[in-house]
Amino acid sequence: MSEGKVTLSVQGNRAVITFDRPDSHNAMTKTMYSQLYSICVELGRREDIRVAVLRGKGGAAFVAGSDISIFDTFSSGQDGIDYEAEMEVYTRALEDLPFPTIAVIEGWAVGGGLNLAAVCDIRISTPNARMGVPIAKTVGNCLSIFNYARLVAGFGASRAKRIMILGDFIGADEARACGFLTEVVTNDELEDRVDQICNRIERNAPITMRVSKQAIGRVLKAGIDQEAEDLIAAAYGSKDFKIGISGFQTKTQPQWRNE
């Protein structure tokens, strides 16, 4: 499978960031995360960009999480703490862009891909979109406290628990009803609708949009007063995590030990 890439194109005041690894449903490699970070740093320094659109290549997925090979060398809970801290750097670079961001979700937005969509300001999908974090059924790790907070903000606490405890996937209509998705449109309408939203944003006052985005971000982070590293270490340092990784790679059902 390919290493994949994250690409940037700019047309006028509009940036388009594309996750390009369609043979793996755009699952993110370390290289791709690094490229995303570099793109966000570059865009954050530019004064001509008014909006960024993020989408997955191929139409089958936005991003289907992190590539499982990232976890191959993990041996302790500290590895999980370091990984989640690193992922937060990449995610925060996207979240903190000083202009609106639009996630275009076609098909799957899973795990880290759902986290990336969650930090975008507007989310628009096609009817086949499916969103979830099925790690309770697969690899047996956990999220950072910041990503749990993003799930609660986007879906509400009850649905966030369904996603994390039951491993449920949320469809487009339900995600729209609870407010996570801004709109759901047909495949035929998608390109025109994204263009219309971008045009509206480009006509609006950039400073008002920027400070409003930053203010809302501060409100959402106000209740997070700890990193919860103990929880991350408990999951990533467990025997169950190793069992989950092995099961994922061999396509077998993990036999959890609660150890």
Coordinates of C-alpha atoms in Angstrom, one line a residue, residues 141-255:
N141 CA -6.8 2.1 23.0
C142 CA -8.4 5.4 23.8
L143 CA -8.5 9.1 22.8
S144 CA -7.0 12.2 24.3
I145 CA -9.2 14.2 26.7
F146 CA -9.4 16.9 24.0
N147 CA -10.8 14.5 21.4
Y148 CA -13.4 13.2 23.9
A149 CA -14.4 16.8 24.5
R150 CA -14.7 17.3 20.7
L151 CA -17.0 14.3 20.4
V152 CA -19.2 15.5 23.2
A153 CA -19.4 19.0 21.7
G154 CA -20.2 17.6 18.3
F155 CA -22.6 14.7 19.1
G156 CA -23.6 15.2 22.7
A157 CA -22.6 13.1 25.7
S158 CA -25.1 10.3 25.1
R159 CA -24.1 9.7 21.4
A160 CA -20.4 10.1 22.3
K161 CA -20.8 7.2 24.8
R162 CA -22.6 5.2 22.1
I163 CA -19.7 5.8 19.7
M164 CA -17.0 5.0 22.3
I165 CA -18.6 2.3 24.4
L166 CA -20.8 0.4 21.9
G167 CA -18.6 1.2 18.9
D168 CA -21.6 2.5 17.0
F169 CA -21.3 4.3 13.7
I170 CA -23.5 7.4 13.2
G171 CA -25.1 7.9 9.8
A172 CA -25.5 11.1 8.0
D173 CA -29.1 11.8 8.9
E174 CA -28.5 11.3 12.6
A175 CA -25.3 13.3 12.6
R176 CA -27.3 16.2 10.9
A177 CA -30.1 15.9 13.4
C178 CA -27.8 16.2 16.4
G179 CA -25.9 19.1 14.9
F180 CA -22.5 17.5 14.1
L181 CA -23.2 17.9 10.4
T182 CA -24.1 21.3 9.0
E183 CA -25.7 19.8 5.9
V184 CA -26.3 16.5 4.1
V185 CA -26.6 16.8 0.3
T186 CA -26.7 14.4 -2.6
N187 CA -23.5 13.4 -4.5
D188 CA -24.8 15.4 -7.5
E189 CA -25.3 18.5 -5.4
L190 CA -22.1 18.3 -3.3
E191 CA -19.7 20.3 -5.4
D192 CA -22.1 23.2 -6.1
R193 CA -23.1 23.3 -2.4
V194 CA -19.5 23.4 -1.2
D195 CA -18.8 26.2 -3.7
Q196 CA -21.8 28.2 -2.5
I197 CA -20.8 27.9 1.2
C198 CA -17.2 29.0 0.3
N199 CA -18.6 32.0 -1.6
R200 CA -20.6 33.0 1.4
I201 CA -17.6 32.8 3.7
E202 CA -15.4 34.7 1.3
R203 CA -17.9 37.6 1.3
N204 CA -18.0 37.8 5.1
A205 CA -15.8 39.9 7.4
P206 CA -12.6 37.9 8.1
I207 CA -11.8 39.4 11.5
T208 CA -15.3 38.8 12.8
M209 CA -15.1 35.2 11.6
R210 CA -11.7 34.7 13.1
V211 CA -12.4 36.1 16.5
S212 CA -15.7 34.3 16.7
K213 CA -14.1 31.0 15.9
Q214 CA -11.4 31.7 18.5
A215 CA -13.9 32.7 21.1
I216 CA -16.0 29.6 20.6
G217 CA -12.9 27.5 20.8
R218 CA -12.0 29.0 24.2
V219 CA -15.4 28.3 25.5
L220 CA -15.2 24.6 24.5
K221 CA -11.8 24.2 26.0
A222 CA -12.6 26.1 29.3
G223 CA -13.7 22.9 31.1
I224 CA -10.7 20.9 30.3
D225 CA -8.3 21.3 33.2
Q226 CA -6.2 18.2 32.9
E227 CA -4.5 16.0 30.3
A228 CA -5.8 12.7 31.6
E229 CA -2.5 11.0 31.0
D230 CA -3.4 8.3 33.5
L231 CA -6.3 7.2 31.4
I232 CA -4.2 7.1 28.2
A233 CA -1.4 5.1 29.9
A234 CA -4.0 2.6 31.3
A235 CA -5.3 1.9 27.8
Y236 CA -2.1 2.0 25.7
G237 CA -0.1 0.2 28.4
S238 CA -2.6 -2.7 28.7
K239 CA -2.2 -6.3 27.4
D240 CA -5.6 -5.7 25.8
F241 CA -4.1 -3.1 23.5
K242 CA -1.5 -5.5 22.2
I243 CA -4.3 -8.1 21.8
G244 CA -6.3 -5.6 19.8
I245 CA -3.5 -4.6 17.5
S246 CA -2.8 -8.3 16.8
G247 CA -6.4 -9.0 16.1
F248 CA -6.7 -6.0 13.8
Q249 CA -3.7 -7.1 11.8
T250 CA -4.8 -10.7 11.6
K251 CA -8.5 -9.8 11.1
T252 CA -9.5 -11.9 14.1
Q253 CA -11.9 -11.1 16.9
P254 CA -9.9 -9.9 20.0
Q255 CA -10.3 -11.9 23.1

